[in-house]
Coordinates of C-alpha atoms in Angstrom, one line a residue:
M1062 CA 2.7 20.0 20.5
S1063 CA -0.9 19.9 21.9
Q1064 CA -3.0 16.9 21.0
L1065 CA -5.8 17.3 18.5
S1066 CA -9.3 16.7 19.6
P1067 CA -11.1 13.8 17.9
A1068 CA -13.3 16.3 16.0
T1069 CA -10.2 18.2 14.8
A1070 CA -8.4 15.0 13.8
D1071 CA -11.4 13.9 11.8
Y1072 CA -11.5 17.3 10.1
V1073 CA -7.9 17.0 9.0
L1074 CA -8.6 13.6 7.4
S1075 CA -11.7 15.0 5.8
A1076 CA -9.7 17.9 4.4
K1077 CA -7.5 15.5 2.5
A1078 CA -10.5 14.0 0.8
G1079 CA -12.0 17.4 0.2
I1080 CA -8.9 18.7 -1.7
E1081 CA -9.1 15.6 -3.9
S1082 CA -12.6 16.6 -5.0
L1083 CA -11.7 20.0 -6.4
E1084 CA -12.4 19.2 -10.0
Y1085 CA -15.8 17.7 -9.2
I1086 CA -16.8 20.7 -7.1
D1087 CA -15.6 23.1 -9.9
D1088 CA -17.9 21.3 -12.3
L1089 CA -20.8 21.6 -9.9
L1090 CA -20.2 25.3 -9.6
R1091 CA -20.1 25.7 -13.4
E1092 CA -23.4 23.8 -13.7
Y1093 CA -25.0 25.9 -10.9
L1094 CA -23.9 29.2 -12.4
L1095 CA -25.2 28.2 -15.8
F1096 CA -28.5 27.1 -14.3
R1097 CA -28.9 30.5 -12.5
G1098 CA -27.8 32.4 -15.6
F1099 CA -24.8 34.0 -14.0
T1100 CA -22.8 34.1 -17.2
S1101 CA -20.5 37.0 -16.2
T1102 CA -19.7 35.3 -12.9
L1103 CA -19.0 32.1 -14.8
Q1104 CA -16.6 33.9 -17.2
A1105 CA -14.8 35.4 -14.2
F1106 CA -14.6 32.0 -12.6
E1107 CA -13.1 30.5 -15.7
S1108 CA -10.6 33.3 -16.0
D1109 CA -9.5 32.8 -12.4
L1110 CA -9.1 29.1 -13.0
E1111 CA -6.8 29.7 -16.0
Q1112 CA -4.6 31.9 -13.8
D1113 CA -4.8 29.5 -10.8
R1114 CA -1.4 29.8 -9.1
D1115 CA -2.4 26.9 -6.8
Q1116 CA -2.4 24.6 -9.8
G1117 CA -5.6 22.9 -8.6
F1118 CA -3.6 21.7 -5.5
H1119 CA -1.6 19.3 -7.7
A1120 CA 1.8 18.9 -6.0
D1121 CA 3.5 17.7 -9.2
K1122 CA 2.3 20.7 -11.2
I1123 CA 3.5 23.2 -8.5
V1124 CA 6.9 21.4 -8.3
D1125 CA 7.3 21.4 -12.1
E1126 CA 6.5 25.1 -12.2
L1127 CA 9.2 25.9 -9.6
L1128 CA 11.8 23.7 -11.3
S1129 CA 11.0 25.3 -14.7
M1130 CA 11.5 28.8 -13.3
A1131 CA 14.9 27.7 -11.8
R1132 CA 16.1 26.0 -15.0
E1133 CA 14.9 28.9 -17.3
L1134 CA 16.8 31.4 -15.0
R1135 CA 13.6 33.3 -14.0
V1136 CA 14.9 33.8 -10.5
D1137 CA 12.7 36.8 -9.8
S1138 CA 9.6 34.8 -10.6
L1139 CA 10.9 31.8 -8.6
Q1140 CA 11.4 33.9 -5.5
E1141 CA 8.1 35.6 -5.9
Y1142 CA 6.2 32.3 -6.4
W1143 CA 8.0 30.7 -3.4
K1144 CA 7.0 33.8 -1.3
Y1145 CA 3.4 33.3 -2.4
L1146 CA 3.5 29.5 -1.5
S1147 CA 5.0 30.4 1.9
F1148 CA 2.2 32.8 2.7
R1149 CA -0.5 30.6 1.1
F1150 CA 0.5 27.2 2.4
F1151 CA 3.7 26.9 4.5
S1152 CA 2.5 29.4 7.1
H1153 CA -0.2 26.9 8.1
L1154 CA 2.3 24.2 9.0
S1155 CA 3.8 23.4 12.3
P1156 CA 6.9 25.4 13.3
K1157 CA 9.0 22.3 13.0
Y1158 CA 8.6 22.5 9.2
Q1159 CA 10.1 25.9 8.9
R1160 CA 13.6 24.4 8.6
T1161 CA 12.3 22.2 5.8
T1162 CA 10.9 25.1 3.8
K1163 CA 14.1 27.0 4.2
M1164 CA 16.1 24.0 3.0
F1165 CA 13.9 23.6 -0.2
E1166 CA 14.2 27.4 -0.9
K1167 CA 18.0 27.1 -0.7
R1168 CA 18.0 24.1 -3.0
L1169 CA 15.9 25.8 -5.6
L1170 CA 18.2 28.8 -5.7
R1171 CA 21.2 26.5 -6.1
L1172 CA 19.4 24.8 -9.0
F1173 CA 19.1 28.2 -10.6
L1174 CA 22.8 28.9 -10.1
V1175 CA 23.8 25.5 -11.5
S1176 CA 21.5 26.0 -14.5
A1177 CA 23.1 29.4 -15.2
A1178 CA 26.6 27.9 -14.9
K1179 CA 25.7 25.1 -17.4
A1180 CA 24.3 27.7 -19.8
G1181 CA 27.4 30.0 -19.4
R1182 CA 25.2 32.8 -18.2
R1183 CA 27.7 34.3 -15.8
H1184 CA 26.0 37.7 -15.8
D1185 CA 22.9 36.1 -14.3
I1186 CA 25.0 34.7 -11.5
R1187 CA 26.7 38.1 -11.0
T1188 CA 23.3 39.9 -10.9
F1189 CA 21.9 37.4 -8.3
M1190 CA 25.0 37.6 -6.1
G1191 CA 25.0 41.4 -6.3
R1192 CA 21.5 41.4 -4.9
H1193 CA 21.7 38.6 -2.3
G1194 CA 25.5 37.9 -1.9
T1195 CA 25.8 39.9 1.3
E1196 CA 22.9 38.1 3.0
L1197 CA 23.9 34.7 1.8
G1198 CA 27.5 35.2 2.8
Q1199 CA 26.4 35.2 6.4
Q1200 CA 25.8 31.4 6.0
S1201 CA 28.9 29.3 5.9
D1202 CA 27.5 26.8 3.4
W1203 CA 26.9 29.6 0.9
I1204 CA 30.5 31.0 1.0
P1205 CA 31.8 28.6 -1.8
W1206 CA 28.9 29.7 -4.1
L1207 CA 29.9 33.4 -3.9
G1208 CA 32.8 32.7 -6.3
L1209 CA 30.9 30.4 -8.7
E1210 CA 30.9 32.9 -11.6
Y1211 CA 34.8 32.9 -11.6
I1212 CA 35.2 29.1 -11.8
D1213 CA 35.7 27.7 -15.4
Q1214 CA 34.7 24.1 -14.7
P1215 CA 32.6 24.1 -11.5
H1216 CA 31.2 20.6 -12.1
E1217 CA 34.8 19.3 -11.6
R1218 CA 35.1 20.9 -8.2
P1219 CA 34.3 18.6 -5.2
E1220 CA 32.1 21.3 -3.5
F1221 CA 29.9 21.6 -6.6
E1222 CA 30.2 18.2 -8.3
A1223 CA 27.1 16.6 -6.7
Y1224 CA 24.8 19.6 -7.7
F1225 CA 25.7 19.3 -11.4
A1226 CA 24.6 15.6 -11.4
D1227 CA 21.2 14.8 -12.9
E1228 CA 20.5 12.6 -9.9
W1229 CA 20.6 15.6 -7.6
A1230 CA 17.9 17.4 -9.6
A1231 CA 15.7 14.2 -9.7
S1232 CA 16.0 13.7 -6.0
L1233 CA 15.1 17.3 -5.4
R1234 CA 12.0 17.0 -7.5
A1235 CA 10.9 13.8 -5.7
A1236 CA 11.6 15.2 -2.2
L1237 CA 9.8 18.5 -3.0
A1238 CA 6.8 16.7 -4.4
D1239 CA 6.5 14.5 -1.3
F1240 CA 6.7 17.6 0.9
M1241 CA 4.0 19.4 -1.0
Q1242 CA 1.8 16.3 -0.6
T1243 CA 1.9 16.8 3.1
V1244 CA 1.2 20.6 2.9
F1245 CA -2.3 20.6 1.5
P1246 CA -4.1 18.5 4.1
A1247 CA -2.9 21.1 6.8
M1248 CA -5.1 23.8 5.2
A1249 CA -8.6 24.7 6.5
V1250 CA -10.9 23.8 3.6
P1251 CA -14.4 25.1 3.0
R1252 CA -17.3 22.8 3.8
I1253 CA -18.3 22.6 0.2
L1254 CA -15.2 20.5 -0.5
L1255 CA -16.5 17.8 1.9
F1256 CA -19.6 17.4 -0.2
D1257 CA -18.0 14.9 -2.6
K1258 CA -16.5 12.9 0.3
D1259 CA -20.0 12.5 1.9
R1260 CA -21.5 11.6 -1.5
R1261 CA -18.9 8.8 -2.0
E1262 CA -19.4 7.5 1.5
R1263 CA -23.2 7.3 0.9
E1264 CA -22.6 5.4 -2.4
A1265 CA -20.3 3.0 -0.7
L1266 CA -22.9 2.3 2.0
Q1267 CA -25.5 1.7 -0.7
R1268 CA -23.3 -0.8 -2.5
K1269 CA -22.7 -2.6 0.8
L1270 CA -26.4 -2.7 1.5
H1271 CA -27.0 -4.1 -2.0
I1272 CA -24.5 -6.9 -1.3
F1273 CA -26.1 -7.7 2.0
E1274 CA -29.5 -7.9 0.4
E1275 CA -28.2 -10.4 -2.2
H1276 CA -26.7 -12.5 0.6
M1277 CA -30.0 -12.5 2.4
R1278 CA -31.9 -13.6 -0.7
G1279 CA -29.3 -16.2 -1.5
E1280 CA -29.1 -14.9 -5.1
T1281 CA -26.3 -16.0 -7.5
K1282 CA -25.4 -14.6 -10.9
I1283 CA -23.2 -17.4 -12.2
T1284 CA -23.9 -20.9 -13.4
A1285 CA -21.4 -23.6 -14.1
H1286 CA -21.5 -26.9 -16.0
E1287 CA -19.9 -29.4 -13.7
V1288 CA -17.7 -32.1 -15.1
G1289 CA -18.0 -35.7 -13.9
D1290 CA -20.8 -37.5 -12.2
G1291 CA -20.6 -35.4 -9.0
S1292 CA -20.7 -38.6 -6.9
G1293 CA -17.7 -37.5 -4.7
P1294 CA -18.4 -36.5 -1.1
V1295 CA -19.6 -33.0 -0.7
G1296 CA -21.0 -30.7 2.0
L1297 CA -17.9 -30.6 4.2
V1298 CA -16.8 -27.2 3.0
E1299 CA -20.3 -25.8 3.2
D1300 CA -20.1 -26.1 7.0
H1301 CA -17.5 -23.4 7.0
I1302 CA -18.3 -21.0 4.1
G1303 CA -22.1 -20.7 4.5
P1304 CA -24.7 -20.2 1.7
A1305 CA -23.7 -19.8 -1.9
V1306 CA -23.4 -16.2 -3.2
V1307 CA -20.9 -16.0 -6.1
S1308 CA -19.2 -12.8 -7.4
P1309 CA -21.0 -11.6 -10.5
R1310 CA -17.9 -10.5 -12.3
L1311 CA -16.0 -13.7 -12.8
L1312 CA -14.1 -14.2 -16.1
P1313 CA -14.8 -17.4 -18.1
A1314 CA -12.1 -20.0 -17.8
L1315 CA -9.9 -20.2 -20.9
S1316 CA -7.7 -23.1 -20.0
T1317 CA -6.7 -25.7 -17.3
S1318 CA -8.6 -27.4 -14.6
G1319 CA -12.0 -28.9 -14.1
R1320 CA -12.1 -32.3 -12.6
P1321 CA -12.5 -32.2 -8.8
A1322 CA -9.8 -33.4 -6.6
E1323 CA -11.0 -36.1 -4.2
L1324 CA -11.6 -35.0 -0.6
D1325 CA -8.8 -36.0 1.7
H1326 CA -9.7 -36.9 5.3
T1327 CA -6.2 -38.2 6.1
T1328 CA -2.8 -36.7 6.7
E1329 CA -1.2 -38.5 3.8
P1330 CA 0.5 -36.6 1.0
V1331 CA -1.7 -35.0 -1.6
H1332 CA -1.5 -36.7 -5.0
T1333 CA -4.1 -36.0 -7.6
S1334 CA -4.2 -36.3 -11.3
E1335 CA -4.0 -33.2 -13.5
P1336 CA -7.6 -31.9 -13.8
D1337 CA -9.5 -31.6 -17.1
R1338 CA -11.2 -28.4 -18.1
A1339 CA -14.6 -27.1 -17.1
A1340 CA -16.9 -24.8 -19.1
V1341 CA -18.1 -21.8 -17.1
H1342 CA -21.0 -19.7 -18.2
V1343 CA -21.2 -16.2 -16.8
V1344 CA -24.5 -14.4 -16.6
P1345 CA -24.0 -10.8 -17.8
T1346 CA -24.3 -8.1 -15.2
D1347 CA -24.0 -4.3 -15.3
E1348 CA -22.4 -4.1 -11.9
P1349 CA -19.1 -2.2 -12.3
S1350 CA -15.7 -3.5 -11.5
S1351 CA -14.0 -2.1 -8.5
V1352 CA -11.3 0.5 -9.4
L1353 CA -9.0 1.9 -6.8
R1354 CA -7.2 5.2 -7.3
I1355 CA -4.2 6.5 -5.2
S1356 CA -5.0 10.0 -3.9
Q1357 CA -1.9 10.7 -1.9
E1358 CA 1.5 9.2 -1.1
D1359 CA 3.9 9.9 1.8
I1360 CA 7.4 8.7 2.3
F1361 CA 8.8 7.9 5.8
L1362 CA 12.4 7.5 6.8
E1363 CA 12.0 5.4 9.9
H1364 CA 14.9 3.0 9.5
N1365 CA 18.6 3.1 8.6
A1366 CA 18.7 -0.5 7.2
G1367 CA 16.7 -2.5 4.8
I1368 CA 13.1 -3.3 6.0
S1369 CA 12.2 -7.0 6.0
M1370 CA 8.7 -6.8 7.7
A1371 CA 6.0 -4.2 7.9
K1372 CA 2.4 -4.6 9.0
F1373 CA -0.6 -2.3 9.6
S1374 CA -2.5 -2.8 12.9
A1375 CA -6.0 -4.1 12.7
S1376 CA -7.4 -0.5 12.9
G1377 CA -4.8 0.8 10.3
E1378 CA -3.7 3.5 12.7
L1379 CA -0.3 2.0 13.5
I1380 CA 2.5 0.4 11.5
A1381 CA 5.0 -2.1 12.9
S1382 CA 8.3 -2.3 10.9
Y1383 CA 11.3 -4.4 11.4
D1384 CA 14.7 -4.0 9.7
D1385 CA 17.9 -6.0 9.0
E1386 CA 19.6 -4.6 12.1
S1387 CA 16.9 -6.1 14.4
V1388 CA 15.3 -2.7 15.1
L1389 CA 11.5 -2.8 15.6
R1390 CA 9.6 0.4 15.3
V1391 CA 5.9 1.1 15.9
W1392 CA 4.6 4.4 14.5
A1393 CA 1.6 6.2 13.1
P1394 CA 1.7 7.3 9.5
D1395 CA -0.9 10.1 10.2
P1396 CA 0.9 13.2 11.4
S1397 CA -2.1 14.2 13.5
S1398 CA -2.1 10.9 15.4
T1399 CA -1.5 11.0 19.2
Q1400 CA -0.1 7.4 19.3
P1401 CA 3.4 7.2 20.8
K1402 CA 6.2 6.1 18.6
L1403 CA 8.2 3.0 19.8
K1404 CA 11.7 1.9 19.0
N1405 CA 13.1 -1.4 20.2
E1406 CA 16.5 -2.8 19.4
L1407 CA 15.8 -6.5 19.8
D1408 CA 18.3 -9.1 20.9
F1409 CA 16.6 -11.8 18.8
A1410 CA 15.8 -12.3 15.1
V1411 CA 12.2 -12.0 14.1
T1412 CA 10.9 -14.3 11.4
A1413 CA 7.2 -13.4 11.4
M1414 CA 5.0 -10.6 12.7
A1415 CA 1.3 -10.2 13.2
W1416 CA -1.1 -7.8 15.0
D1417 CA -3.9 -9.1 17.2
R1418 CA -7.1 -8.5 15.3
R1419 CA -9.2 -7.8 18.4
H1420 CA -6.8 -6.2 20.8
T1421 CA -5.2 -3.7 18.4
H1422 CA -2.4 -2.7 20.8
L1423 CA -0.9 -6.2 20.9
L1424 CA 1.8 -7.2 18.4
Y1425 CA 3.1 -10.8 18.1
L1426 CA 6.7 -11.6 17.0
Y1427 CA 7.9 -15.1 16.1
D1428 CA 11.7 -15.5 16.6
E1429 CA 14.1 -18.0 15.0
S1430 CA 14.2 -20.0 18.3
G1431 CA 10.5 -20.9 18.2
F1432 CA 9.3 -18.3 20.7
I1433 CA 6.3 -15.9 20.3
H1434 CA 6.9 -12.5 21.8
T1435 CA 3.9 -10.3 22.7
L1436 CA 4.5 -6.6 22.6
N1437 CA 2.1 -4.3 24.3
T1438 CA 2.4 -1.1 22.3
K1439 CA 0.8 1.0 25.0
S1440 CA 3.3 0.1 27.7
N1441 CA 6.1 -1.1 25.5
L1442 CA 6.4 -4.3 27.6
L1443 CA 7.5 -7.5 25.9
G1444 CA 6.5 -11.1 27.0
R1445 CA 7.9 -14.4 25.6
H1446 CA 6.2 -17.8 25.2
P1447 CA 7.6 -21.0 23.7
V1448 CA 5.7 -22.6 20.8
F1449 CA 8.7 -24.5 19.4
D1450 CA 8.3 -27.7 17.4
R1451 CA 11.7 -29.4 17.3
R1452 CA 10.8 -31.4 14.2
H1453 CA 9.5 -28.4 12.3
P1454 CA 11.6 -25.4 13.3
W1455 CA 11.2 -23.3 10.1
L1456 CA 8.2 -20.9 10.1
Q1457 CA 6.5 -20.6 6.8
C1458 CA 3.6 -18.2 7.8
M1459 CA 1.7 -16.9 10.8
L1460 CA -1.9 -15.7 10.6
P1461 CA -4.0 -14.0 13.4
S1462 CA -7.6 -14.9 13.9
A1463 CA -10.3 -12.2 13.5
A1464 CA -12.6 -14.0 15.9
S1465 CA -10.3 -14.5 18.9
S1466 CA -6.7 -13.9 20.1
T1467 CA -5.3 -17.0 18.4
L1468 CA -2.5 -17.5 15.9
L1469 CA -2.3 -20.1 13.2
T1470 CA 1.3 -21.0 12.4
V1471 CA 2.6 -23.2 9.6
C1472 CA 6.2 -24.6 10.1
S1473 CA 8.3 -26.9 7.9
A1474 CA 11.1 -29.4 8.7
K1475 CA 13.5 -27.8 6.3
P1476 CA 13.9 -24.1 5.3
E1477 CA 13.9 -24.8 1.5
S1478 CA 11.1 -27.4 1.5
S1479 CA 7.5 -27.5 2.7
S1480 CA 6.9 -31.2 1.8
D1481 CA 6.4 -31.9 5.5
V1482 CA 4.7 -29.2 7.6
A1483 CA 3.2 -28.8 11.1
V1484 CA 0.2 -26.6 11.7
L1485 CA -0.2 -25.2 15.2
L1486 CA -3.0 -23.2 16.8
W1487 CA -1.7 -20.9 19.6
D1488 CA -4.0 -19.2 22.1
A1489 CA -2.4 -15.9 22.9
A1490 CA -4.8 -15.3 25.9
A1491 CA -3.8 -18.5 27.5
S1492 CA -0.3 -18.5 26.2
R1493 CA -0.4 -22.2 25.1
T1494 CA -0.8 -24.4 22.0
V1495 CA -4.4 -25.7 21.8
A1496 CA -4.0 -27.9 18.7
S1497 CA -1.3 -29.1 16.3
R1498 CA -1.2 -31.5 13.4
R1499 CA 1.4 -32.8 10.9
L1500 CA 0.3 -32.4 7.2
P1501 CA 2.5 -34.1 4.6
A1502 CA 2.3 -32.7 1.0
S1503 CA 3.8 -33.3 -2.4
P1504 CA 7.6 -33.7 -2.2
D1505 CA 8.4 -30.9 -4.7
A1506 CA 6.9 -28.1 -2.7
H1507 CA 9.4 -25.4 -1.6
G1508 CA 7.0 -23.0 0.2
V1509 CA 3.5 -22.7 1.6
C1510 CA 1.2 -19.7 2.1
A1511 CA -2.1 -19.6 3.9
A1512 CA -5.4 -17.7 4.4
L1513 CA -8.2 -17.6 7.0
N1514 CA -11.8 -16.9 6.5
H1515 CA -13.6 -14.1 8.4
N1516 CA -14.5 -16.1 11.5
A1517 CA -11.3 -18.3 11.5
T1518 CA -13.2 -21.6 11.0
L1519 CA -11.6 -22.5 7.6
A1520 CA -8.0 -22.2 6.6
A1521 CA -6.5 -22.7 3.1
L1522 CA -2.9 -23.9 2.8
A1523 CA -1.5 -23.4 -0.7
Y1524 CA 1.8 -25.2 -1.5
S1525 CA 4.1 -23.8 -4.1
S1526 CA 3.6 -27.1 -6.1
G1527 CA 0.0 -26.1 -6.7
H1528 CA -1.8 -28.3 -4.2
I1529 CA -4.3 -26.6 -1.8
R1530 CA -5.4 -28.1 1.5
L1531 CA -8.5 -26.8 3.2
I1532 CA -8.5 -27.5 6.9
D1533 CA -10.9 -26.8 9.8
A1534 CA -9.0 -24.0 11.6
R1535 CA -10.3 -25.2 15.0
S1536 CA -9.5 -28.9 14.9
L1537 CA -6.9 -28.7 12.1
E1538 CA -8.5 -31.6 10.3
T1539 CA -8.4 -31.7 6.6
V1540 CA -11.7 -30.8 4.9
A1541 CA -10.8 -31.0 1.2
T1542 CA -7.9 -30.7 -1.2
I1543 CA -7.6 -29.1 -4.6
N1544 CA -5.0 -29.6 -7.3
T1545 CA -4.6 -26.4 -9.3
A1546 CA -1.9 -28.0 -11.6
Q1547 CA 0.0 -24.7 -11.2
R1548 CA 3.6 -24.2 -10.1
D1549 CA 5.3 -21.5 -8.0
V1550 CA 2.1 -20.6 -6.1
C1551 CA 3.0 -17.7 -3.8
A1552 CA -0.3 -16.3 -2.4
V1553 CA -3.8 -17.4 -1.7
E1554 CA -6.9 -15.6 -0.4
L1555 CA -10.6 -16.4 0.0
S1556 CA -13.0 -14.3 -2.2
R1557 CA -15.2 -11.7 -0.7
D1558 CA -18.2 -14.1 -0.5
E1559 CA -15.8 -16.9 0.8
D1560 CA -17.0 -19.6 -1.5
S1561 CA -14.0 -19.5 -3.8
L1562 CA -10.2 -19.2 -3.6
V1563 CA -8.0 -16.7 -5.4
V1564 CA -4.5 -18.2 -6.2
V1565 CA -1.5 -16.2 -7.4
T1566 CA 1.7 -17.5 -8.8
E1567 CA 5.2 -15.9 -8.9
S1568 CA 4.8 -15.0 -12.6
G1569 CA 1.5 -13.2 -11.9
A1570 CA -1.0 -15.9 -13.0
L1571 CA -4.3 -15.4 -11.3
T1572 CA -6.9 -18.1 -10.9
R1573 CA -10.1 -18.6 -8.9
W1574 CA -11.3 -22.0 -7.7
S1575 CA -14.7 -22.9 -6.3
L1576 CA -14.9 -24.2 -2.8
R1577 CA -18.2 -26.0 -3.5
K1578 CA -18.8 -29.5 -4.6
S1579 CA -16.4 -30.2 -7.5
H1580 CA -13.9 -27.4 -6.9
E1581 CA -13.7 -26.4 -10.5
L1582 CA -11.8 -23.6 -12.0
L1583 CA -14.0 -20.5 -12.2
A1584 CA -11.7 -17.9 -13.8
E1585 CA -8.1 -17.4 -14.9
S1586 CA -6.2 -14.4 -16.0
S1587 CA -2.7 -12.9 -15.9
L1588 CA -1.4 -9.8 -14.1
D1589 CA 0.8 -7.7 -16.3
I1590 CA 3.9 -7.4 -14.1
G1591 CA 6.6 -8.0 -16.7
A1592 CA 7.8 -11.3 -15.1
S1593 CA 8.8 -12.7 -18.5
A1594 CA 10.9 -9.7 -19.5
L1595 CA 12.6 -9.1 -16.1
P1596 CA 13.6 -12.3 -14.2
D1597 CA 13.8 -10.4 -10.9
S1598 CA 10.2 -9.3 -11.3
R1599 CA 8.7 -12.5 -9.9
L1600 CA 6.4 -12.2 -6.9
D1601 CA 6.6 -13.8 -3.4
C1602 CA 4.2 -13.9 -0.5
D1603 CA 5.6 -10.7 1.1
R1604 CA 4.9 -8.7 -2.1
V1605 CA 1.3 -9.7 -2.7
A1606 CA -1.6 -8.2 -0.7
F1607 CA -5.3 -8.1 -1.0
T1608 CA -7.6 -5.2 -0.2
P1609 CA -9.8 -5.9 2.9
D1610 CA -12.9 -6.2 0.7
R1611 CA -10.9 -8.6 -1.6
D1612 CA -12.0 -6.9 -4.7
C1613 CA -8.5 -5.8 -5.7
I1614 CA -4.9 -7.2 -5.4
V1615 CA -1.7 -5.3 -5.0
V1616 CA 1.6 -6.7 -6.2
A1617 CA 5.2 -5.3 -6.0
P1618 CA 7.4 -7.2 -8.5
R1619 CA 10.3 -4.7 -8.2
D1620 CA 10.4 -1.1 -6.9
Q1621 CA 6.7 -0.1 -7.6
C1622 CA 3.3 -1.3 -6.4
F1623 CA 0.5 -2.1 -8.9
I1624 CA -3.2 -2.4 -8.1
F1625 CA -5.3 -4.8 -10.2
N1626 CA -9.0 -5.6 -10.1
I1627 CA -9.2 -9.3 -9.3
D1628 CA -12.2 -10.1 -11.5
S1629 CA -10.9 -8.3 -14.7
A1630 CA -7.2 -8.4 -14.0
S1631 CA -7.1 -4.8 -15.2
L1632 CA -4.6 -2.3 -13.8
S1633 CA -6.3 0.3 -11.6
D1634 CA -3.3 2.4 -10.5
C1635 CA 0.3 2.3 -9.4
T1636 CA 2.5 4.0 -6.8
R1637 CA 5.7 6.0 -7.3
R1638 CA 8.9 4.1 -7.5
H1639 CA 11.2 3.4 -4.6
K1640 CA 14.9 3.9 -5.0
D1641 CA 15.5 0.3 -4.2
L1642 CA 13.6 -3.0 -4.5
I1643 CA 10.4 -3.4 -2.4
S1644 CA 10.7 -6.0 0.3
V1645 CA 7.2 -6.2 1.7
I1646 CA 3.7 -4.6 1.3
D1647 CA 0.5 -4.5 3.3
M1648 CA -3.0 -3.2 3.1
A1649 CA -5.5 -1.4 5.4
A1650 CA -9.0 -0.1 4.9
D1651 CA -8.0 3.0 3.1
R1652 CA -4.3 2.9 2.7
M1653 CA -1.4 0.7 1.7
L1654 CA 2.3 0.5 2.6
S1655 CA 5.4 -0.6 0.7
A1656 CA 8.7 -1.0 2.5
S1657 CA 12.0 -1.0 0.7
E1658 CA 15.5 -2.4 1.1
D1659 CA 16.8 1.2 1.4
G1660 CA 14.9 1.6 4.7
T1661 CA 12.1 3.8 3.4
V1662 CA 8.3 3.2 3.8
R1663 CA 5.8 4.7 1.4
V1664 CA 2.2 5.0 2.6
A1665 CA -0.4 5.6 -0.1
Q1666 CA -4.0 6.7 0.5
Y1667 CA -6.4 5.1 -1.9
R1668 CA -10.1 5.3 -2.6
K1669 CA -12.6 3.4 -4.7
V1670 CA -14.2 5.1 -7.7

């Protein structure tokens, strides 16, 4: 297949956004026709919309229409509608999809025959076979179906049993919907459909410009009443996070926290008393909360075993996924991509994976023996470098720097405990460890997660016991500590303005803590993930991800991803369900992935509204 030019590839991506804007463009056309007084044209337009066979390019509606025709035994309408779809959409696909379209046509016809058999409508089966039996009999897999009308209990026969199960019809609907989702972007769309995409891009640029102007002016829209005399040492964190600009949409604290934890300049265990509460006053603002909407989902069958790790590259163009059979794949979710697909059957077990943020073709793999392997995805060459710490062999997390080719690794002495950890800074360019430090913590911690700021000067280490240690990511010296008085902390991230921390627990509790002066609690809320009702719905670090702008958080408690706004904790959208539990999720600039224990990967496109 010939490679797409950059202009063509950009057009294909724009076509996806254009199709999503149909309803908006339809409203603009109505408004324009009314403004011009073209009432007869408007009536014809509305009449055509009511008879729209394309169903507004909604894949689910088209699939439901096809399934209804099959179940209601309207086989003539089914075949005529499928012929229309083939001419309208499928003819624009690559020839490699012809087999797929034939397969779905065959399954829809078999759904019709199964529905007729269930309803006892043998004459419908006889009529259908009278018309098409000779043609279908030329295909070996159709031969058993020619005698369907003469079988009394077809659902008990092994050749038909699977087709009479409800699960088969459900899987047909899901697979056909996923296929239709890939069809529409292949169409050539008129330029008017790209109008809304351009409008949303301009609005996004205007919002970013507004944020930058606020940063330049040093404005803040929140005031806090600090508790205590404020005599503790301050100013150390400010060296890393810059001037104060606080998010204008913080929720008021309802409970917990308040009194600052003393700053810790040593490497001794963190022991702080449970904090009191602080009152937070929020200045009202009319700035809207960020809401993400999923516009398209695609499913990929890249693995034959459960997937334990999956990461977007820094550009979001590639995905690296690793399964339980030690198979590593590097692939592009965009069908128009010219990036080569890689498959490596590794002879070592990978415990962590990270992409280089600057050199987007480099992938780092940490193995159980304490080596970092560097994979060049352009040449598929793999290098190995030792970073092993014999006293701390168990890797807890590995973070790449956005400012240089360095990795921050956090390792523990025991797999089930992080009471004693070692932090190492590894320079990938020089292939050596440039700094390391041992950091004891509270003895009841059983895990640790971490986050880096944008220029990799400040790192936050959050222990499951609720203690947070802020360290200089260059010298690995402790800058400050915070006691959140929470348990089962599983994820941490710096806010968009990087003067507060967002902390998430396994049960979905969400809190935000100030990094300035007294480190008080700024906001708290709870994500509705059903953790109390379903014990296996608790979160872990692999199933929590933040959008790049840190306005939203994505969690996957079971077999489905949920998108929440961080400031309001309100649910924005959710993905379709996997057939098995989700093992890991990740975010890119405009898409998200969820990998499942059944070996599938779902990639969802999202946009801010």
